[in-house]
Coordinates of C-alpha atoms in Angstrom, one line a residue:
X1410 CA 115.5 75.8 88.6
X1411 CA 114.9 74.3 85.2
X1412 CA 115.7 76.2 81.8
X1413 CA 112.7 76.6 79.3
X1414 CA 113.5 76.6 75.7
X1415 CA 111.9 80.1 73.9
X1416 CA 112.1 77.8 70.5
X1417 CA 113.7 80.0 68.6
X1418 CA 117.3 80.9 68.1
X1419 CA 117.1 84.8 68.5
X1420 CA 116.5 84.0 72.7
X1421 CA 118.0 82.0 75.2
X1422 CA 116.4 79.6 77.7
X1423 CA 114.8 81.2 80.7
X1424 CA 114.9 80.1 84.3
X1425 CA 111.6 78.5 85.5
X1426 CA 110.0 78.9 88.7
X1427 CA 110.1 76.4 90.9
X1428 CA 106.3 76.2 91.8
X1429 CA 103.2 73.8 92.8
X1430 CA 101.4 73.7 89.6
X1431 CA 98.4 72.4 91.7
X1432 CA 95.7 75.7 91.0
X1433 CA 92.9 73.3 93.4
X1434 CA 95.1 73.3 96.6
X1435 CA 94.0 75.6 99.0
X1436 CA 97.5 75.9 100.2
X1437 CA 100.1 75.2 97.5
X1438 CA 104.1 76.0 97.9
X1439 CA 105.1 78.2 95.1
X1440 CA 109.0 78.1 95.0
X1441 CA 109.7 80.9 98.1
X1442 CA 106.3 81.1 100.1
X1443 CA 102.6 79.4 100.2
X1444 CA 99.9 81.0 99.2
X1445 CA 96.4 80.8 100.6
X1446 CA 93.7 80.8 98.5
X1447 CA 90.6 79.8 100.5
X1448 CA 89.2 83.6 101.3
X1449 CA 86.2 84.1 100.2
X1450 CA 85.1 86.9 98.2
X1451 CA 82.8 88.5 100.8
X1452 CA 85.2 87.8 103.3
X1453 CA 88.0 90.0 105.1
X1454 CA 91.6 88.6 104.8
X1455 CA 92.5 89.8 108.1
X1456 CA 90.8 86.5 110.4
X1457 CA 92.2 84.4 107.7
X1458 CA 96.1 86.1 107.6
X1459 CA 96.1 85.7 111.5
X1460 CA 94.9 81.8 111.8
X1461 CA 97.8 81.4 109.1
X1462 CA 100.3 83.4 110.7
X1463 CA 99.3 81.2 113.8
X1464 CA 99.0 77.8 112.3
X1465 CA 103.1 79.0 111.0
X1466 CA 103.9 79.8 114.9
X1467 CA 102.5 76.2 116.6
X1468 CA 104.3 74.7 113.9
X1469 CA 107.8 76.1 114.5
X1470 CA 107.2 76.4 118.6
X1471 CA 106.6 72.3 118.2
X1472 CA 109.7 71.6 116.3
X1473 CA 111.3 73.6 118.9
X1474 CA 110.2 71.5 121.1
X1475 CA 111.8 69.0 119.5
X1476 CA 114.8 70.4 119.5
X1477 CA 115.2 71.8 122.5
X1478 CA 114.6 68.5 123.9
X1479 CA 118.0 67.5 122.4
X1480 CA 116.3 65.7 119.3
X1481 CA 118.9 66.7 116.0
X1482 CA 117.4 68.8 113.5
X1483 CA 117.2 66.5 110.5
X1484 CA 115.3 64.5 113.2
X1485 CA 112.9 67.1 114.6
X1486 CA 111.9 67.7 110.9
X1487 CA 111.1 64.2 109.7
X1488 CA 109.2 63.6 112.9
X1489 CA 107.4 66.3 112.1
X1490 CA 107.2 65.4 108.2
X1491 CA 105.6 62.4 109.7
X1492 CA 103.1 63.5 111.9
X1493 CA 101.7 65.9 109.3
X1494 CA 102.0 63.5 106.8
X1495 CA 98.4 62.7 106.1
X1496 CA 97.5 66.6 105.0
X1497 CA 99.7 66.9 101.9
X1498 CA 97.7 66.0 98.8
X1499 CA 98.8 66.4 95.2
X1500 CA 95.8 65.5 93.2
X1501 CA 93.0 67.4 92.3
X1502 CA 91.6 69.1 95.3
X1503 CA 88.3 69.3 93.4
X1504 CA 87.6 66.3 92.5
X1505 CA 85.0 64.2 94.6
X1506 CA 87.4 61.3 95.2
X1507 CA 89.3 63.6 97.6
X1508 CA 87.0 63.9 100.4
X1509 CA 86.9 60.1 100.6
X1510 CA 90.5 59.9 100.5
X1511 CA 90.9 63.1 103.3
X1512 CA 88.3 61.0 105.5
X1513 CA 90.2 57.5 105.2
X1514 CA 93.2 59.4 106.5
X1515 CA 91.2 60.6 109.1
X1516 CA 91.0 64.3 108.2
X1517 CA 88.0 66.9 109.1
X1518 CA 86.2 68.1 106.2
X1519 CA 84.6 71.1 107.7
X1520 CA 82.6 72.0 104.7
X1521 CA 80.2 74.1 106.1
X1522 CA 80.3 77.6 108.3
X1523 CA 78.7 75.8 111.5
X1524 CA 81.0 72.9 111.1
X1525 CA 83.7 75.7 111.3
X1526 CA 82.6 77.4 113.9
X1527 CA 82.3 74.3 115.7
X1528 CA 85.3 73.0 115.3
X1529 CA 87.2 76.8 116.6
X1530 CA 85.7 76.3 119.6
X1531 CA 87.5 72.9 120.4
X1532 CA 89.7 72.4 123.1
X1533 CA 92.6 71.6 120.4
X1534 CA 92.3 74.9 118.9
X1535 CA 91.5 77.2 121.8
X1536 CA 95.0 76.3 123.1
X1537 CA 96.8 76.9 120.1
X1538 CA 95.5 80.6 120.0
X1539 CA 95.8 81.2 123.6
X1540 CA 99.3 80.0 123.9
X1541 CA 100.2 81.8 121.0
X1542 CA 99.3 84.7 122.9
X1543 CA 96.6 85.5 120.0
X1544 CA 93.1 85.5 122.1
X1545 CA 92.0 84.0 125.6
X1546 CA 89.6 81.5 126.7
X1547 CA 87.1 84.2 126.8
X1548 CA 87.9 85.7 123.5
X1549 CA 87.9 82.6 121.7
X1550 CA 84.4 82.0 123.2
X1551 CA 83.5 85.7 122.1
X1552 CA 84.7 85.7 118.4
X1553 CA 83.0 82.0 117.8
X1554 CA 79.9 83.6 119.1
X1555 CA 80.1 86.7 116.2
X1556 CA 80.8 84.4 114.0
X1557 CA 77.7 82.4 114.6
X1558 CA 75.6 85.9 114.7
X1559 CA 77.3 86.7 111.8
X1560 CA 76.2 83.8 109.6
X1561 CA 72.6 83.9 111.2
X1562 CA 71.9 87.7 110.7
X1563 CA 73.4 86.8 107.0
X1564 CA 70.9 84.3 105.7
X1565 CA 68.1 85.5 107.9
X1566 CA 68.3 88.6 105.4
X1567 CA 68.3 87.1 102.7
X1568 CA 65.1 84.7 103.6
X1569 CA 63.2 87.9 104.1
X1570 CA 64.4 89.0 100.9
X1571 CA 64.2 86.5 98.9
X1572 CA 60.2 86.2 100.6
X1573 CA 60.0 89.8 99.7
X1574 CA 60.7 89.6 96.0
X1575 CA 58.2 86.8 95.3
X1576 CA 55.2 88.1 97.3
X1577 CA 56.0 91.8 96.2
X1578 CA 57.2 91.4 92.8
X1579 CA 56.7 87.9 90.9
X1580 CA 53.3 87.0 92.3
X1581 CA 52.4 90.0 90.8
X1582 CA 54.4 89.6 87.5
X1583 CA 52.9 85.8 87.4
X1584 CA 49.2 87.1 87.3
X1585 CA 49.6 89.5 84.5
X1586 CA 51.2 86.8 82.7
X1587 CA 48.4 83.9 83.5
X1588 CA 46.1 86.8 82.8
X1589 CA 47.3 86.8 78.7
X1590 CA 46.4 83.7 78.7
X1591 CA 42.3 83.5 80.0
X1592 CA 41.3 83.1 76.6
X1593 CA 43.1 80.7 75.5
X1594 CA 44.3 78.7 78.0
X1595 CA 46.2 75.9 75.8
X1596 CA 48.7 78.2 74.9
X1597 CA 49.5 78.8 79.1
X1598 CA 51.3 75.3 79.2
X1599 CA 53.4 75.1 82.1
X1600 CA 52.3 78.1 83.7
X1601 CA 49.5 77.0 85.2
X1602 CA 51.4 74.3 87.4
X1603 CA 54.9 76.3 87.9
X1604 CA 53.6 79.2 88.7
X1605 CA 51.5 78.2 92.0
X1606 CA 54.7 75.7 93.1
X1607 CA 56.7 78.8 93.7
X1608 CA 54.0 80.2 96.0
X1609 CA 53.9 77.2 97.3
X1610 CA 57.4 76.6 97.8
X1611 CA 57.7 80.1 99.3
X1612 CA 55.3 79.3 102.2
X1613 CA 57.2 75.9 103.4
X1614 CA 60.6 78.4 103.8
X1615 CA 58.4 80.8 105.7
X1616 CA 56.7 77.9 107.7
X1617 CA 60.5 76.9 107.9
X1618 CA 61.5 80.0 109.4
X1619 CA 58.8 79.9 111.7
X1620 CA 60.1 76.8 113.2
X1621 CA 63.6 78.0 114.0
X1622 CA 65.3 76.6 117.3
X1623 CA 66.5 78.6 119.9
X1624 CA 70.6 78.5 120.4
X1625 CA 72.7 80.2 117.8
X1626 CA 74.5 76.9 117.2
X1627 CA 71.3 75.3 116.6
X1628 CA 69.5 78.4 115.4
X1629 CA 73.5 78.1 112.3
X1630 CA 73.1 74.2 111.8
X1631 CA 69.2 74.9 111.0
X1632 CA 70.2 77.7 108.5
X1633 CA 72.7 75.3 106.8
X1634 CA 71.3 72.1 106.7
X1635 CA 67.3 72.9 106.4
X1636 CA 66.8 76.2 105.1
X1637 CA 69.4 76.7 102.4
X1638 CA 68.4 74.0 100.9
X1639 CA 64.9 75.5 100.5
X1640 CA 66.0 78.5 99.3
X1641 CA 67.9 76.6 96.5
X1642 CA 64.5 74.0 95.6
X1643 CA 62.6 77.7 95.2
X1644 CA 65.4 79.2 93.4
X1645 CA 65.0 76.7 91.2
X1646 CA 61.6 77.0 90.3
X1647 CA 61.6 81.0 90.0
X1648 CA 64.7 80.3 87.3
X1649 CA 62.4 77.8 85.3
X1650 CA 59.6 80.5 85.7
X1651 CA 62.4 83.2 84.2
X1652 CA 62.3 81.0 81.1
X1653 CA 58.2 81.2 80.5
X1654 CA 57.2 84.8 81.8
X1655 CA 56.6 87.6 79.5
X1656 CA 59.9 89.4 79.3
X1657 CA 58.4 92.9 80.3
X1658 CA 56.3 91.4 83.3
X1659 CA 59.9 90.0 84.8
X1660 CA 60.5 92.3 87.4
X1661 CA 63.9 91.8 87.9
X1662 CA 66.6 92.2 85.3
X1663 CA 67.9 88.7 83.7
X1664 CA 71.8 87.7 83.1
X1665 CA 71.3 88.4 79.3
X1666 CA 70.1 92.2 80.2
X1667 CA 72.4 92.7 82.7
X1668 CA 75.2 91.5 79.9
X1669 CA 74.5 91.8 76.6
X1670 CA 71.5 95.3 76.7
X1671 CA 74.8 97.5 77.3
X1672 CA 75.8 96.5 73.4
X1673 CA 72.3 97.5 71.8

């Protein structure tokens, strides 16, 4: 440990932790443990706790491979230090450098759920949990396939909602306004053009739906790849149309009401 000066004379120096300053590593060593700081918010710890706990077990049953084998400890560890290697990463973990660098050193970048799920259901990783004695073949197969139903269910909800709120509540709202402006409309600007792309917008992700695949893997990649990105191209639009629409004809309430009304 390192002493840090308080910079006065009435204190004295203070021990410093020894700690990864690193805040973007999604597993940083902080002095006497690692943390893990990859949940999500949504998302129960307990999944997460036992593939770390697990990923903690492989590790030490392999260097005791080593080292039942004969192989010195010192040894065991810098072979091990050396097959591992390519995973420890000290820059910024944000950064979009880092994902070329983690695919040069031929590391997966599972950035997505289905490429996730995916990759659980691997030979590679269906061994490490059954030989940790944590699930077997079957429940390996069983928990990928709630997680896939899981994700599905998810954003199949919140198409339908999202659908919902524009043919229920801002098609309306974006009549009454275009209405204000029949007699005059120079003054409608934008309106006239934004207003009919999110209708529009909203029919090509209910066409979209429409055209699902069967397969829950395929039904998870189609969610990801094609239909999220359609929700976020209309979510664009409605937030442009936020910006032009009579305030009393939104029919939602906006960030300032929902953070600043509370003060009036």
């Amino acid at each position: 440990k390192q002493k840090a000066a308080p910079g006065c004379c009435a204190a004295e120096p203070i021990d410093t932790n020894v700690e990864d300053r690193n805040r973007t590593a999604p597993f940083p060593f902080c002095g006497n443990r690692f943390e893990f700081r990859a949940v999500g918010s949504s998302q129960n710890c307990a999944f997460p706790t036992t593939i770390c706990n697990t990923v903690w077990a492989a590790g030490a049953a392999h260097i005791s491979g080593y080292l039942e084998s004969g192989m010195p400890l010192r040894d065991a560890v810098a072979v091990t230090f050396n097959e591992c290697r390519s995973v420890i990463f000290t820059g910024n973990g944000y950064s979009a450098e880092w994902p070329v660098e983690a695919a040069q050193r031929g590391l997966p970048n599972l950035n997505t759920t289905p490429l996730a799920i995916e990759a659980f259901q691997s030979p590679k990783i269906t061994e490490v949990l059954t030989s940790m004695g944590i699930f077997g073949t079957d429940e390996c197969a069983a928990f990928a396939e709630t997680m896939y139903e899981n994700y599905n269910t998810t954003l199949c909800v919140e198409v339908d909602t999202l659908l919902k709120m524009i043919s229920t509540d801002f098609a309306p709202a974006f009549a009454k306004d275009l209405a204000t402006y029949k007699d005059a409309q120079f003054l409608a600007g934008e309106r006239t053009s934004l207003y009919p792309m999110v209708l529009a917008q909203a029919d090509k992700l209910k066409s979209l739906m429409a055209s699902m695949p069967d397969g829950l893997a395929q039904e998870a990649a189609f969610l990801c790849d094609v239909i999220k990105p359609q929700m976020v191209e209309l979510r664009k639009l409605v937030d442009a149309a936020e910006g032009l629409i009579e305030s009393s004809l939104y029919p939602y309430p906006t960030y300032e009401n929902l953070l600043y009304t509370h003060h009036f």
